[in-house]
Every structure is written in structure tokens, then in C-alpha cells.
Amino acid sequence: MNRRDFHRHVVGIASVAALDPGSLRGLMPGTAERRRQVGLQVDGARLSENLQSLAAIGRTPDGAAMRVAYSEADLEARQFVTELMRKAGLAPSVDLAGNIIGRRDGTVSGLAPLMLGSHIDSVPQGGHYDGPVGTLAAVEVAYLLEENAIQTRHPLEVVVFQNEEGGKTGSRALIGEVRTAELDLETASGRTIREGIRLLGGDPDRLDEAQRPPGDIVGFLELHVEQGAVLDRTGTEIGVVEGIVGIRRWAVTVTGAANHAGTTPMDQRRDALLAAAGFVQEVNRVARAVPGSHVATVGRIEAFPGAPNVIPGQVRLSLEIRALTMDRIAELFELMRREAERLGEETGTSFDLEGFYESHAAPTDERMRRLVEAAAEELGLSRRRMPSGAGHDAQSMARLAPVGMIFIPSVGGISHSPEEYSRPEHIEAGANVLLRTLLGADETLP
Amino acid sequence: MNRRDFHRHVVGIASVAALDPGSLRGLMPGTAERRRQVGLQVDGARLSENLQSLAAIGRTPDGAAMRVAYSEADLEARQFVTELMRKAGLAPSVDLAGNIIGRRDGTVSGLAPLMLGSHIDSVPQGGHYDGPVGTLAAVEVAYLLEENAIQTRHPLEVVVFQNEEGGKTGSRALIGEVRTAELDLETASGRTIREGIRLLGGDPDRLDEAQRPPGDIVGFLELHVEQGAVLDRTGTEIGVVEGIVGIRRWAVTVTGAANHAGTTPMDQRRDALLAAAGFVQEVNRVARAVPGSHVATVGRIEAFPGAPNVIPGQVRLSLEIRALTMDRIAELFELMRREAERLGEETGTSFDLEGFYESHAAPTDERMRRLVEAAAEELGLSRRRMPSGAGHDAQSMARLAPVGMIFIPSVGGISHSPEEYSRPEHIEAGANVLLRTLLGADETLP
């Protein structure tokens, strides 16, 4: 079947009769009938089974995923996925950064590849969905294409990025962002990143060569569990990710005058905590007053000297703002900074706001968002546009190529925990959206 | 000179000629003339000299007072004051609690004594005025009476309370408040209170007998440095203490829901810190809105888990309210508790307020306050009524007898520090007010 026929099939107007019957192995009775109605679908049972097999690697007695990058479990899991890639007709290799890339040719020579994938390493005591869902769905999509002898215009690259949880090392290496000093950092495995890259089959001394030049990839797609509760709470099946938010963090120091809480009248105080409390409220007020999906958080606070009978002379707190553009972050920060200045004047205190962390925003590509929406529409799935508050490999990839990202619900929004869970039907739905988005991108991207 | 004649003298209508010239030793030229104008006055130079001698005992190389209760320096200082008492015509003894009491007979048999005094122990690395000023001024008053052969109606007791800074042990023993378990607490000296009492010449096994029954003392007067900045800032010479404030403290726990700061939209948060910030502001607002000299303070705050990228699920903070009556504290707390309830409803959080400390308010006696005011008036000293935000031995004594308390300014409000300082002219003025108040009380109390 050529690409054009296949596309007619996927959007539900081609007959299942056009499929090679030999590729239908493993389908349950009734599946062919269902396909006839809605078009080509991934094999949800197979995907589920593969997820279970992967979850067994490095699983702790209490059910957590203990598969940190560069651990024995990570190596074993990579071997498992490499075997799956081979079965799916992908030609796997390891790049100089230690990422696994399974390649499949396209029909048009000279086109840059479409890349899809995620990661399989976990945080310590993590869950079984963050990473594996997107990785194994990408392999499943390739499997399906192979089974159905469908060839895309662009070559495909299914990627397993290494050490996502420990700092997105694999994807950041593709954009030349991994500094030499970083290589000597010890990871949760006990190995340094340098040792880890070598262990995976990469070459830390030639990391520069792992970089992909602009234009080297035509587009990148990632399916991932939401890791938040928006989809679950709103009963939405598909999140159309508008981008990975940028993050800026500030260390805020409020300085007043420490004094005896018994002998200092209310009107003679320069209470740093009173000023800080006003600031916490203004941060919230400003974030809500400005329309958008951004968030602002004060997560840490401490008063000094910190005794019940001493008026706080100093308060230290953290401010974090996340938004889809760095300009929005700057705008929100400026409004908050002005409130801090006003509060300082009112309370006889001073505010010092010092930036200590910045992570750039990575908007997804509008064409990709529309393809994701169209895929969900065709499959009858509910969907909503939303930012990704968490970081992902797609964030690095957005520097290289147009990126699309698909979220599926996390039950209760729980993540980075053995309690992390996404329902099989949502995983299957997400993989089907990934499939259709890929084919749409293959048709529309140059 | 009998008491009546003396009283005329003190209020400035008697002539200095009535004094025994032999008692004027140590006076500088011109002092007799000054006395003629304003009536009998304490010897400021002698008081100052005695304060300096006491300050030398236990002084560290960098000038701090290191005279914690039960230390060698404390013992030496007690010996010094005992000698001074003898010179002042007081008969010193040590009671069963280890307090030094210097007694002087009155003219009317069967009257209960008037007591005046303070403490001489210091905090570690303390100052030279907190305690010594009131103690040595009381001795100076006795000295002056002795020099001028003035006898009061009531017997006098000049007291040096032991271990004020370590828990008001001496004065609390007089009201039977020192529990047996407390005796085994180790103090800053390294000795337990039990060992300390024995060292001072008391008997920890007979502490019950140290208790003074109601009516055993007709009144108590204490002169003390303010330890706050109210008098210094307002340029007031005398503080007419309305009472030692009561204190209640609560551990406040605000519980919301910890969540990922990136993936939880603003309108889906149950941010414990946002609620806590509202509470900090309400505590301040309520304290200021209700008229009075009370204070309310949040001195400690911490958010949990306390990471910049996690919405606080719990915040723990302290609430302290101090007021001249426990009813006022209860009233303020109730208003704050209601605000907490409202904030909890508004933010989807819950407040738990658990009391963990209580110290009862000790109002001074209105007759004593008026005597202090009259004394300041006669001496041409500026004065203001004010609460004592800090605790004092007078607090214990208020349970036994009508109490009067006089404050003099602390420069900059600094206390419990080597930087603590009160000007000699203020100390002298305070001692003169103490003298006149004592004589007024002697005349008016039964």
C-alpha cells in the first residue's frame, strides 16, 4: 500500500480489505470489524503487553520503577526496546550521545526524517508511564506501519532519549547544550554522565558530533502522560500541548527589623513576614488577573530568626513563574516586582529579588497542534489545548524542528511515584493520535 | 525624723535642715542646695558607682555580662549586694528558695512588709542594666532612708530574686509555682535548679516553705529598664507599667494539597501558603483594628515540602498574642480564628490552631500606678502608661500583693545584649520615682 492509499485508509474511508491479511496477527475477533468503522488503529493489547514487560525491568518489590539512567535496569530496558525496534522493522543504532535511534526509510529520497519517541529511564522510586508510554507507542506506530507495509514519505526515526529524568542529557546533546563540566556530575546511578554515555555505547569525547544541525530533522512528535490532573479532572482524553512552559525562579529576600515581639508596639514594627505575606498574595493575584495558562508559585518560605517571640527581621522565599513565552514571564515578574516595591514602602521593609534559574519556553508548532486536534476529532476523542508545566525532551527538540506533543490523562495527576497511572484505553487513544499526527505531518511537512 | 515629717520633706516642703548632716557623706558640693529645691533625692553618683562595681563581676573581655544564675559570678555578685545591704542598714538573709532578702523594721508593729527589688543574674552574654538597675536602686532607697534616719510605717524588704532569667525561679517559689520536676532542669550555669538553690543557701527539699501566704506582703515595687524602644523613641523619662502582659502561643498548621507547581493551574490549587499568607495579614489587621496596647506576632513560618517547584501542601507557623488581660487575648484569638476559618473556606485549606504556651497576665495595681504618676509629676519627669511586653519577677508578685512597676528608657530598645544601655540620669530619675512611690505606698496601703 502506498502512502496515499494508506492515508485514505487512516481517515476511515479505505476498506480493511486493502490491508495485508498477514499483518493482522494478534488481533482479537471483532477487531477487523472495528477497524472497518474507524480506520487503522494501533494494537492496544500489544502496546499494553510491551509496557508491562518494560515495567518488569527494574521494578522494586513494592512496585516502583527503579530504572534510573545508566543503571543495570536502564541497560536491560534499552536492550528490550532495541529488540522491539528490530521486530518493528526499525534499524536501531546508538548515537554518540547514547540515544537509541531506530530508523526506517521513507519513499522520497533526500527528505529529512520525522522523529518520534520519548525516554525509558525513571526517577528513583518512579512510576511506569512517564516516558515508556511515549517510547513504546512510537515503536508500536512503526510496528503497525511495518505490518501494513506502509511507507511514509519522510524517513522515520524512533528515538529513546537517554537520561531524561537526570537532566534531559540525550535530547540536549542533540542541540549541543551539554557542557563539558556537566559530564562529571554524578547521577542517581552512582555513575557520572561521562561514564554513563560510554556505558550506553556513546562517546563523551565526541559529544559535539552528536549535535544535529538545523534542518536535519523535519519534525518531532512526543506522546506523554500529562503528569498533572487537568485532563483527568475535566474528563478530557487528549491534551493538545501548546508548548513546554519556560521557567524562571527568583530567591526573594525581604528585610525588615527583628525585634522583641512583646515590647515592640504594632505601629513601630518593620515586620518582614507581614510584607512577605502581602507579596505571596500579590503573586497569586497578579497571576490570576493576567489572562493565560501561566502559573506563579511561592513554594518555599522561612522567617528569621524564626522564634515565636521575635518579629521576623528577614524572610526568604522562592518565586517561580512558568509561562508559554519568556515575554509573558517577564511581564508577570515586572507586575509582581512593582507590588513588592509598594509593599516595601508601606511596611518599611525592602525586597531583593535575585534570579537563580531559567529554562526557556518551547512552544509547539501550530501545524502540529492542528494535526493533533484533527486526529483526535477523527477518532471521536475529547481534547483541549494546554501547556506542559513539566519539562520534556520535546523542549530540546523544539530548538531543532517543529514539535508536536500529545498528552493523555494521569489518574489523579500523580507522577514521579509508583502510584502514577494512565488507563489502557487512554494509552491506546494517545498512540492512535500519535499515528495519525505522524501521517498528517508526513503529508504536510516539506 | 518621723515618717510624717519625712513625707513633707520628700514632697519638697520640708527643709534640708531637718536632715542629719552626718548622713550627707559622699555628696558633691551643691547637692545640698539642689535637695533644698526638689526634696530628698537618691545619690545618683553612688548608685552609678555601685552599678559599675556590679558590672565588673562576671564581665567578659568583650564587655558582656556573663552572670548566669548559680555561676561563680552570680555568687560573687550576691555577696557584693549582701554587703551593700548591710551598709544600707538592711538585715540580709537568704530564704528557702535562695532569694536574698534585706529587711528593715517599720514603725507600726503588725504591718506586713512593703517589698522592693529585682534580680542580678544575667542571660549569657547579656547586658548590665536588666535587673541590676532595679536591685541597686532598691538598695539605694534603703541606704537613703537609713542615712536620713527615716523609718517607714511598714517594714521594708529589699529582695534579690534568684534565677530570673532562667525562669523566674526565685519569685515563682514565693507563690508556690516551682514544680518538683523543674528542679532537675539544667540551667545555663551547668547546674540544675536544685543544685543551684542549695548553692545559694536555700533548700530545694523545703521549697514549699518558701511560699509567702496571701497578705504576707502589703505591696511590691520594681524598677526596671524597659527592654523596648517606646520610652526612648518617644523621649519619655518614666514608664508607668500597667502590667506584665499575658502571653498565649499557638502552633498553627494550614493544610492544603501539595502539587506540581508546573502542572497545576492557578484555579485548581489548594495552596497552604496562600492561605497562611492571608492569615499573617489578618493577624496584623485584627491586632491593629482592636484598640489597646496588645500585640500579635507570627514569628515562625515554614512551608512543606518547601521546594520552589511544589505548591505548599502544608504550612506551619506560630501565633503569639500578648495583652494586659487574658480576656483580651481570648477576644483577639477568637477574631483571628474566625478569619482562619473564612480563609480555609475560600482557599480549600484547613487551619488547625493548637495552644502550646500560656503565661498569665499580671496587671499592676491602679493605686500603685497613680503613685508612680504622682512621683514623676512631682519630679517634673515625662511619663506614659504602657504595658510590659517582657516578663518580670513583678509578674509572680502580682499573685501575692498589689504591684507597682516603673520603667526607664533603654537606648534603642536593645536588651539581652552587651549593647544594652540606660543613661545615668534616667537611672537616677527612676530610683527617685521608686523612692517616692515607696513612701506614697507606705502612707496609703493598709
XYZ file of C-alpha atoms in Angstrom, chain B residues 79-344:
266
model
C 27.972 38.631 98.038
C 28.562 42.178 96.777
C 24.889 43.121 97.097
C 24.627 41.472 100.517
C 27.480 43.729 101.700
C 25.763 46.783 100.212
C 22.575 45.830 102.028
C 24.436 45.713 105.322
C 25.896 49.163 104.668
C 22.373 50.379 103.861
C 21.121 49.204 107.224
C 19.278 46.216 105.862
C 19.487 42.860 107.628
C 20.131 40.381 104.777
C 19.167 36.730 104.867
C 18.603 34.014 102.297
C 15.139 32.452 102.154
C 14.500 28.764 101.478
C 14.233 29.475 97.730
C 17.624 31.160 97.600
C 16.386 34.741 97.332
C 18.313 37.373 99.300
C 16.011 39.457 101.478
C 17.314 42.505 103.307
C 14.872 43.587 105.983
C 14.359 46.885 107.746
C 11.815 47.399 110.504
C 8.796 49.703 110.264
C 7.281 51.950 112.886
C 3.915 50.264 113.192
C 4.007 46.814 114.651
C 1.999 44.070 112.990
C 2.029 45.566 109.482
C 3.033 43.361 106.571
C 6.184 44.476 104.732
C 6.492 46.502 101.576
C 8.863 44.697 99.232
C 11.039 46.221 96.523
C 13.746 44.741 94.365
C 14.641 42.900 91.192
C 17.359 40.443 90.117
C 21.089 40.493 89.356
C 21.538 37.329 87.295
C 22.007 37.863 83.546
C 21.368 35.947 80.384
C 24.539 34.517 78.806
C 26.327 37.383 77.041
C 23.837 39.838 78.499
C 23.825 43.490 79.446
C 24.470 45.381 82.665
C 21.100 47.086 83.291
C 18.384 44.425 83.061
C 17.985 43.534 86.761
C 20.860 45.407 88.445
C 19.194 48.819 87.954
C 16.117 47.811 89.959
C 18.073 45.851 92.555
C 20.660 48.514 93.309
C 18.086 51.324 93.159
C 16.113 49.470 95.843
C 19.256 49.185 97.975
C 19.993 52.883 97.328
C 16.495 53.814 98.510
C 17.080 51.862 101.719
C 20.511 53.465 102.060
C 18.977 56.911 101.763
C 16.324 56.153 104.365
C 18.997 54.833 106.683
C 21.268 57.836 106.124
C 18.408 60.145 106.845
C 17.152 58.065 109.760
C 13.769 57.765 108.135
C 11.623 54.874 109.182
C 8.599 53.788 107.193
C 5.348 52.572 108.744
C 5.652 49.169 107.102
C 8.723 47.021 107.387
C 10.770 47.055 104.159
C 12.112 44.015 102.350
C 14.662 44.610 99.620
C 14.811 41.452 97.558
C 17.266 39.937 95.092
C 15.268 37.279 93.259
C 17.348 34.345 92.115
C 17.399 32.985 88.547
C 15.031 35.475 86.951
C 16.490 34.954 83.504
C 16.339 31.184 83.739
C 12.613 31.050 84.575
C 11.889 33.478 87.470
C 12.619 30.634 89.888
C 13.004 32.833 92.972
C 9.825 34.871 92.627
C 7.796 31.890 91.425
C 8.888 29.951 94.513
C 7.212 32.642 96.640
C 3.863 31.780 95.010
C 4.422 28.017 95.060
C 4.715 27.708 91.319
C 8.004 25.852 91.014
C 7.193 22.201 90.329
C 9.442 19.425 91.568
C 10.226 18.253 88.023
C 11.517 21.727 87.221
C 14.220 21.364 89.873
C 16.074 18.859 87.734
C 16.333 21.138 84.709
C 19.875 22.082 83.867
C 20.483 25.819 83.726
C 22.967 27.898 81.736
C 25.433 27.520 84.629
C 25.570 23.760 84.041
C 23.926 23.221 87.425
C 20.378 22.063 87.923
C 17.960 24.396 89.667
C 18.020 22.009 92.635
C 21.810 22.246 92.886
C 21.601 25.990 92.346
C 19.129 26.594 95.174
C 21.347 24.640 97.537
C 24.409 26.552 96.350
C 22.709 29.876 97.114
C 21.851 28.761 100.624
C 18.255 27.712 100.041
C 16.796 24.246 100.496
C 15.200 22.643 97.436
C 13.592 19.981 99.644
C 11.741 22.632 101.635
C 10.723 24.843 98.730
C 7.074 24.687 99.832
C 8.008 26.609 102.932
C 9.446 29.441 100.840
C 5.918 30.252 99.717
C 4.512 33.515 101.108
C 0.840 33.335 102.065
C -1.572 35.998 100.762
C -1.386 39.095 102.975
C 2.189 38.331 103.946
C 3.382 41.242 101.786
C 1.458 44.509 101.533
C 2.867 45.592 98.191
C 5.725 45.073 95.757
C 7.590 47.645 93.684
C 10.075 47.011 90.872
C 12.111 49.447 88.853
C 13.394 48.023 85.565
C 14.797 49.066 82.208
C 12.125 48.969 79.516
C 13.867 46.466 77.189
C 11.864 48.026 74.381
C 12.148 51.299 72.496
C 8.880 53.017 73.370
C 10.289 55.399 76.003
C 13.485 56.036 74.053
C 11.695 56.775 70.779
C 9.080 58.989 72.360
C 11.598 60.761 74.599
C 9.681 59.775 77.742
C 11.572 59.514 81.044
C 9.272 57.243 83.054
C 7.078 54.317 82.019
C 4.087 53.721 84.315
C 3.710 49.993 83.796
C 0.073 48.920 83.506
C 1.006 45.314 83.932
C 3.023 42.483 82.598
C 1.166 41.203 79.596
C -0.251 37.720 79.431
C 1.052 35.576 76.612
C -0.549 32.791 74.645
C 1.106 30.950 71.798
C -0.386 28.634 69.203
C 1.136 26.253 66.702
C -0.886 26.837 63.537
C -0.958 24.194 60.820
C -2.502 25.056 57.470
C -3.232 22.029 55.321
C -3.910 22.225 51.599
C -2.674 19.920 48.855
C 0.934 19.702 47.681
C 1.097 19.634 43.919
C 3.399 20.132 40.946
C 3.816 23.882 40.505
C 4.072 23.468 36.742
C 1.144 21.211 36.016
C -1.490 22.542 38.430
C -3.429 25.538 37.071
C -3.984 28.531 39.362
C -7.686 27.761 39.765
C -7.096 24.144 40.793
C -4.744 24.809 43.674
C -5.234 24.323 47.378
C -2.168 26.349 48.283
C -1.494 26.200 52.013
C 0.920 29.127 51.803
C -1.574 31.392 50.085
C -3.984 30.704 52.957
C -1.219 31.167 55.537
C -0.222 34.493 53.977
C -3.813 35.664 54.324
C -3.730 34.612 57.961
C -0.489 36.507 58.672
C -2.145 39.634 57.298
C -5.375 39.079 59.237
C -3.450 38.616 62.490
C -1.911 42.029 61.923
C -5.142 43.659 60.796
C -7.167 42.351 63.760
C -4.461 43.354 66.266
C -4.450 46.887 64.894
C -8.208 47.167 64.489
C -8.967 46.423 68.142
C -7.891 49.402 70.294
C -5.338 48.687 73.026
C -1.688 48.086 73.703
C -1.785 44.361 72.848
C 0.447 42.833 70.183
C 0.150 39.792 67.921
C 3.046 38.222 66.086
C 3.727 35.456 63.602
C 7.432 34.869 64.176
C 7.948 31.459 62.635
C 6.772 30.090 59.321
C 7.742 27.202 57.128
C 6.194 25.684 54.020
C 6.283 21.983 53.225
C 7.617 20.252 51.212
C 9.395 23.583 50.672
C 10.638 23.335 47.084
C 10.372 26.212 44.575
C 8.530 23.936 42.129
C 5.986 22.405 44.520
C 2.793 24.099 45.728
C 2.959 24.008 49.537
C 0.669 21.309 50.917
C 1.262 22.361 54.485
C 2.460 25.443 56.293
C 3.364 25.566 59.956
C 3.531 28.892 61.712
C 3.449 30.325 65.202
C 0.918 32.788 66.557
C 1.602 34.763 69.700
C -0.766 37.249 71.343
C 0.197 39.401 74.318
C -2.279 41.621 76.163
C -2.849 43.048 79.607
C -5.726 40.655 80.275
C -6.318 37.062 79.293
C -9.840 38.063 78.215
C -8.418 40.451 75.663
C -6.171 37.667 74.355
C -9.175 35.344 74.083
C -11.174 38.022 72.271
C -8.401 38.699 69.753
C -7.794 34.997 69.210
C -11.467 34.397 68.507
C -11.458 37.107 65.836
C -8.339 35.617 64.258
C -9.713 32.084 64.433
C -12.803 33.219 62.539
C -10.630 34.749 59.842
C -8.721 31.466 59.616
C -11.993 29.631 59.116
C -13.053 32.040 56.400
C -9.661 31.780 54.667
C -9.837 27.985 54.840
